[in-house]
PDB file of C-alpha atoms in Angstrom:
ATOM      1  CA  UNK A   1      -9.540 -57.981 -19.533  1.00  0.00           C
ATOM      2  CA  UNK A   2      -8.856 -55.273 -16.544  1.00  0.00           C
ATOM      3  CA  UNK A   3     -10.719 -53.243 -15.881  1.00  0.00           C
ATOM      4  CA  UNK A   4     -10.337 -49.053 -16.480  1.00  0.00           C
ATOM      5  CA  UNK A   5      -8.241 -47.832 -13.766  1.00  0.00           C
ATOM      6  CA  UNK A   6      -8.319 -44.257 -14.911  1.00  0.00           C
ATOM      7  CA  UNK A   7     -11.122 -42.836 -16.932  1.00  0.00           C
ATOM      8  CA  UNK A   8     -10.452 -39.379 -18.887  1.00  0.00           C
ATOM      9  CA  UNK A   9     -12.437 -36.632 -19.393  1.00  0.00           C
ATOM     10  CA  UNK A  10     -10.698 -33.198 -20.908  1.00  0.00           C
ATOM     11  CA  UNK A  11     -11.601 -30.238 -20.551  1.00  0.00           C
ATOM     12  CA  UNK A  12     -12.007 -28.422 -23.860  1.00  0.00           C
ATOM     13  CA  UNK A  13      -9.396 -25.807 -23.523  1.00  0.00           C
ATOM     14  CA  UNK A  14      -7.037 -28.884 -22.819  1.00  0.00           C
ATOM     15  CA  UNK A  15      -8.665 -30.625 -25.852  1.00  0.00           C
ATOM     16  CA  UNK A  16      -8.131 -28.278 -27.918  1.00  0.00           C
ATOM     17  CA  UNK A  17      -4.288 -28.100 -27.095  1.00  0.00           C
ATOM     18  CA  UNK A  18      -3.808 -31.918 -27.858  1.00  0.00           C
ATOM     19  CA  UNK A  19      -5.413 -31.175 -31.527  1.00  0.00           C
ATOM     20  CA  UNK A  20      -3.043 -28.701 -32.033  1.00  0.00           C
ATOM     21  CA  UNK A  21      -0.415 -31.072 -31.424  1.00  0.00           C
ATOM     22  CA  UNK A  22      -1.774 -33.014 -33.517  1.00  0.00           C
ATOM     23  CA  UNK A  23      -2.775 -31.324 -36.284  1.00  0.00           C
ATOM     24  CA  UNK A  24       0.150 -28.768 -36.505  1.00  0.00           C
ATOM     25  CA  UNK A  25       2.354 -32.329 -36.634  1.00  0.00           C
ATOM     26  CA  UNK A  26       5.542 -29.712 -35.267  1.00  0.00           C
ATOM     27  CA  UNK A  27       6.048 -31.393 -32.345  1.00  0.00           C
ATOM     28  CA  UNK A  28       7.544 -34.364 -31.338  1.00  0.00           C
ATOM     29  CA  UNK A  29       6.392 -37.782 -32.809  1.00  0.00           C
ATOM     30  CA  UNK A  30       6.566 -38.723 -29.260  1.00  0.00           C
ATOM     31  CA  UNK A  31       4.662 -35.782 -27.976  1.00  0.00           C
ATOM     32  CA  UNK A  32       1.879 -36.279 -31.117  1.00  0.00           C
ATOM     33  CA  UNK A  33       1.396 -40.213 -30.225  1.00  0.00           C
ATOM     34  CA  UNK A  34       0.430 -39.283 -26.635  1.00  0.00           C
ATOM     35  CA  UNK A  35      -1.824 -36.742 -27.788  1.00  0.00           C
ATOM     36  CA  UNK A  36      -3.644 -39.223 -30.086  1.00  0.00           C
ATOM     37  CA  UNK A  37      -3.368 -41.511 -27.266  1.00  0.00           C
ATOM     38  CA  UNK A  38      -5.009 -38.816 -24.793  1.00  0.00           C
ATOM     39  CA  UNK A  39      -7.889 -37.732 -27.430  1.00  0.00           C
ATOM     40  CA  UNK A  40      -9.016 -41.105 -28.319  1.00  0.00           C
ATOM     41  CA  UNK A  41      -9.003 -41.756 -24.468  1.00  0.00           C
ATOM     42  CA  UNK A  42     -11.359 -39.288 -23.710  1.00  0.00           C
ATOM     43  CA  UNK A  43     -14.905 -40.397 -22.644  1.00  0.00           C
ATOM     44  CA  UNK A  44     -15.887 -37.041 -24.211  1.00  0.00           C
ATOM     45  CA  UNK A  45     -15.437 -38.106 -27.473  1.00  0.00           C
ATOM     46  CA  UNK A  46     -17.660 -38.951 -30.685  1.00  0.00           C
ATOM     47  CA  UNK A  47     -16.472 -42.893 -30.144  1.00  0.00           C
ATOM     48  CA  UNK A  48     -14.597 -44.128 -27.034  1.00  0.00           C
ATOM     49  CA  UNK A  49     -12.239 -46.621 -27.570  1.00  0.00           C
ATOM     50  CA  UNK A  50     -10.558 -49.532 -25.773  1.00  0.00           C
ATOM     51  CA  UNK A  51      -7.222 -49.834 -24.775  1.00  0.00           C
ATOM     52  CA  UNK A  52      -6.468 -52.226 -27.600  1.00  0.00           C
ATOM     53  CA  UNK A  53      -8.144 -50.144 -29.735  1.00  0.00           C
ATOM     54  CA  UNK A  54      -5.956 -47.425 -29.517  1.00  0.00           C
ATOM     55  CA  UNK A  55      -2.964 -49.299 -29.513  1.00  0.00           C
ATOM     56  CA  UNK A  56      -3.447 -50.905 -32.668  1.00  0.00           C
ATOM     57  CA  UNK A  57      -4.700 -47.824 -34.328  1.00  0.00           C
ATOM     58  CA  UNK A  58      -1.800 -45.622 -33.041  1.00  0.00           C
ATOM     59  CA  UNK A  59       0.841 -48.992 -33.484  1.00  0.00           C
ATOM     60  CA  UNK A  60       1.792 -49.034 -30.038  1.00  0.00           C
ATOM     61  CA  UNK A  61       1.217 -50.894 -27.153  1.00  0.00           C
ATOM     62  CA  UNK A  62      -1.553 -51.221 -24.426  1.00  0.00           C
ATOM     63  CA  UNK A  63       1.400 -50.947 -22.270  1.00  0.00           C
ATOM     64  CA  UNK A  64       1.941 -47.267 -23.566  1.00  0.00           C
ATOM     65  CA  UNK A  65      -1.700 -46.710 -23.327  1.00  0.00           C
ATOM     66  CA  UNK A  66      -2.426 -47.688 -20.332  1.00  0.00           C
ATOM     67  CA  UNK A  67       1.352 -45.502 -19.160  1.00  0.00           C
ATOM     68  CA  UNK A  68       0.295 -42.278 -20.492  1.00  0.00           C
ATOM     69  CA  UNK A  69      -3.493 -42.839 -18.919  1.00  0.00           C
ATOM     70  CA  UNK A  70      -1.555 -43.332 -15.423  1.00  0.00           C
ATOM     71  CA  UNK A  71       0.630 -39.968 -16.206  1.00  0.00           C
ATOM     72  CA  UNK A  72      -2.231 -37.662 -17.291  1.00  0.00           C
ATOM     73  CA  UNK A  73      -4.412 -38.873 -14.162  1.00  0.00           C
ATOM     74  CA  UNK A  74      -1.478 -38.550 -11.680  1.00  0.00           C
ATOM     75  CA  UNK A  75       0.568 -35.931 -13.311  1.00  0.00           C
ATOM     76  CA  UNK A  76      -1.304 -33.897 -15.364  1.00  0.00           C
ATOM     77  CA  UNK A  77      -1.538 -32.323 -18.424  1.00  0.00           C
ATOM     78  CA  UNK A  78       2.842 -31.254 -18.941  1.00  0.00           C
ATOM     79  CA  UNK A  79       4.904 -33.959 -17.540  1.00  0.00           C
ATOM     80  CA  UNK A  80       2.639 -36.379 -19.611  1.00  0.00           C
ATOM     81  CA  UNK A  81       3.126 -34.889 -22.858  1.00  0.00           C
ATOM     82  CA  UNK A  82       6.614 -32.894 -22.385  1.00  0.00           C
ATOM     83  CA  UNK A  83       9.866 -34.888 -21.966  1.00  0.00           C
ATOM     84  CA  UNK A  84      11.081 -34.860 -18.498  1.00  0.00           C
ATOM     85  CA  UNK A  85      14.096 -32.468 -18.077  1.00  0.00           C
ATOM     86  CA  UNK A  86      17.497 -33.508 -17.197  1.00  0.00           C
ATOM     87  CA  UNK A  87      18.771 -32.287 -13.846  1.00  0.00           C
ATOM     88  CA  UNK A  88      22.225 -33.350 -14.282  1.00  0.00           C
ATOM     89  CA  UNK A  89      24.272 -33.855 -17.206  1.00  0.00           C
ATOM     90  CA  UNK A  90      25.473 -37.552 -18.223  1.00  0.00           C
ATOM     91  CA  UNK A  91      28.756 -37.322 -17.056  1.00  0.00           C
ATOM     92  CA  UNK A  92      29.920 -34.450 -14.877  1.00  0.00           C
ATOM     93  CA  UNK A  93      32.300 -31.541 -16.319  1.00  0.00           C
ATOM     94  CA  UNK A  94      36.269 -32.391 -15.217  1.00  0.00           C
ATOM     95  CA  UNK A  95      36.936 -28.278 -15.337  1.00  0.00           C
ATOM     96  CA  UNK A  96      35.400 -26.807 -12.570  1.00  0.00           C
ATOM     97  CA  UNK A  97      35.629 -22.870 -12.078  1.00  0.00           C
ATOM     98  CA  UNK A  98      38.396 -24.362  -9.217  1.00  0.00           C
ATOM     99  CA  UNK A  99      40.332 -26.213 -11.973  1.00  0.00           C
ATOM    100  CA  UNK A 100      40.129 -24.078 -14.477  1.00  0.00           C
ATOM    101  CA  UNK A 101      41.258 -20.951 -11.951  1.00  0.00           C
ATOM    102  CA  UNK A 102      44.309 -23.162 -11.148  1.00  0.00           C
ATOM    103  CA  UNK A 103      44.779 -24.264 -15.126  1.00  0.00           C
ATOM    104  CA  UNK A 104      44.714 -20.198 -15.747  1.00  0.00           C
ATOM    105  CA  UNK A 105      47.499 -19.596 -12.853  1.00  0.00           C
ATOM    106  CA  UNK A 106      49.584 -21.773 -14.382  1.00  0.00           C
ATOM    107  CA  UNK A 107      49.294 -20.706 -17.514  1.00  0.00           C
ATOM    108  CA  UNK A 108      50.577 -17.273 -15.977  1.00  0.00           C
ATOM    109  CA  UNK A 109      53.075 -18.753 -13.944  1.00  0.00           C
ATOM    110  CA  UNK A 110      56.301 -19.000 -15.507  1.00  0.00           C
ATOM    111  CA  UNK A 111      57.235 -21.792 -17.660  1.00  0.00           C
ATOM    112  CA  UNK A 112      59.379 -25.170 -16.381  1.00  0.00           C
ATOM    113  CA  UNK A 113      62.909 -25.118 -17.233  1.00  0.00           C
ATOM    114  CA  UNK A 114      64.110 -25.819 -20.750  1.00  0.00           C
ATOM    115  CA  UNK A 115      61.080 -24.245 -22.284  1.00  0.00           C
ATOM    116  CA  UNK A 116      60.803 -20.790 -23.558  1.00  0.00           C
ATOM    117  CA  UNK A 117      56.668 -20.564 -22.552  1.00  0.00           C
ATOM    118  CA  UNK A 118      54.000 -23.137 -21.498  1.00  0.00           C
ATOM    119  CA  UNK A 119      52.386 -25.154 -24.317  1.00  0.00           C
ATOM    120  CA  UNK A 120      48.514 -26.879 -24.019  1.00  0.00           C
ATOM    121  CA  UNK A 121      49.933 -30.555 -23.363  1.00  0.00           C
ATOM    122  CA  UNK A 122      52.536 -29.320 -20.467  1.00  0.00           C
ATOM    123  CA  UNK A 123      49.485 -28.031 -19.117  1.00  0.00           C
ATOM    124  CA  UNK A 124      48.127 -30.913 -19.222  1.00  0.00           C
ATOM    125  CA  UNK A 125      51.148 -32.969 -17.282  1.00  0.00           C
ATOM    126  CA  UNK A 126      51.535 -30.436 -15.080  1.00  0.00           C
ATOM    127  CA  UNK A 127      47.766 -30.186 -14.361  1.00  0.00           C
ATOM    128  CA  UNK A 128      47.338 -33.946 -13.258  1.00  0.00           C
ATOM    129  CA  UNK A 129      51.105 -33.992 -11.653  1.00  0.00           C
ATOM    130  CA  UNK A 130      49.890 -31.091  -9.309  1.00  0.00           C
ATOM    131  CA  UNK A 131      46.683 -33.585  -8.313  1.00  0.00           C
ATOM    132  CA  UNK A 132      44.365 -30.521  -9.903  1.00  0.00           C
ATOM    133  CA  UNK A 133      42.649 -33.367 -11.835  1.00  0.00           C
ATOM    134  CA  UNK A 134      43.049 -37.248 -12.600  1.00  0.00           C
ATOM    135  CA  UNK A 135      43.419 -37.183 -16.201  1.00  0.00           C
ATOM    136  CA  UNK A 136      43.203 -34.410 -19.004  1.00  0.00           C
ATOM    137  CA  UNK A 137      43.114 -34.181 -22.443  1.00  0.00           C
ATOM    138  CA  UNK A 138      45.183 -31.341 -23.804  1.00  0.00           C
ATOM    139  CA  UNK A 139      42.225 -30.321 -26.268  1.00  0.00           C
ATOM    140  CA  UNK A 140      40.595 -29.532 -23.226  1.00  0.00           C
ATOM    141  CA  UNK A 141      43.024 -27.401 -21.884  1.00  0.00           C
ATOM    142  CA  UNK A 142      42.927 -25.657 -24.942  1.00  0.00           C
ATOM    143  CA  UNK A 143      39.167 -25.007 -24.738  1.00  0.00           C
ATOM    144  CA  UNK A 144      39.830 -24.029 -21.679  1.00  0.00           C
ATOM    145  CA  UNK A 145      41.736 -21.167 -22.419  1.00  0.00           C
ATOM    146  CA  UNK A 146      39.917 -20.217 -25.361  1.00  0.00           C
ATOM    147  CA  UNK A 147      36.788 -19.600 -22.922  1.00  0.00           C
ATOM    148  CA  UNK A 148      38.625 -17.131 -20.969  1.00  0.00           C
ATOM    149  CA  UNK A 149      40.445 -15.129 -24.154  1.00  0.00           C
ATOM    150  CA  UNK A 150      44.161 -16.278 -23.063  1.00  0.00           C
ATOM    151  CA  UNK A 151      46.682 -17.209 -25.153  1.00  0.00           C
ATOM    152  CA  UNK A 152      49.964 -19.336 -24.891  1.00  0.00           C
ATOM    153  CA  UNK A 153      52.036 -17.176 -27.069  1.00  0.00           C
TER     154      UNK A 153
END
């Protein structure tokens, strides 16, 4: 068996936060099962227990034990409990302030020949023919223009 790498001790005032995770039960089940995970870590507390222990008792993994351990040691107290935040979104926005300042331009412009005023999927054409973006849907176009109060008619 290896041997403890990290050894916990909390502080009360930080103890006392993981109970209230825990007994509140509002958070997460993620956040609660690293709490338990935390708190039964603790040398602190009425009965240590082993890595196995708490994996079995909490149905998890030493793996995950032995993970959140790491975090709290290196990390702290936050990032190991709290999800990590995002700092991009999974795929990136097509309408940029750019596109949509040339989608609202043309909207003002006048209309091509043989129509009476622009409509959301001529937008659209017009929009990738003019290289403004690759490829649009017209529902976007629409939201588009919804966001900004303007209206095709």
């Amino acid at each position: 068996m290896p041997s403890v790498k990290y050894l916990i001790e909390l502080p009360d005032s930080e103890r006392k936060i993981f109970t209230d995770i825990v007994i509140k039960g509002k958070s997460p089940a993620k956040k609660i099962l690293r709490a338990n995970i935390l708190l039964a870590s603790d040398r602190n507390a009425v009965r240590q227990m082993t890595v196995a222990e708490i994996a079995e008792v909490y149905h998890t993994t030493p793996t995950t034990v032995q993970t959140v351990r790491t975090e709290y040691f290196q990390k702290g107290l936050e990032s190991t409990i709290s999800r990590k935040i995002r700092e991009t979104p999974p795929v990136a926005p097509k309408v940029t302030g750019d596109v949509e300042a040339h989608i609202i331009a043309l909207c003002c412009s006048e209309p091509p020949e043989g129509y009476s005023r622009w409509t959301v999927r001529l937008l659209a054409d017009k929009s990738v023919e003019l290289g403004y973006v690759d490829s649009i849907n017209y529902s976007t176009i629409s939201r588009t223009l919804k966001k900004t109060n303007l209206s095709l008619t």
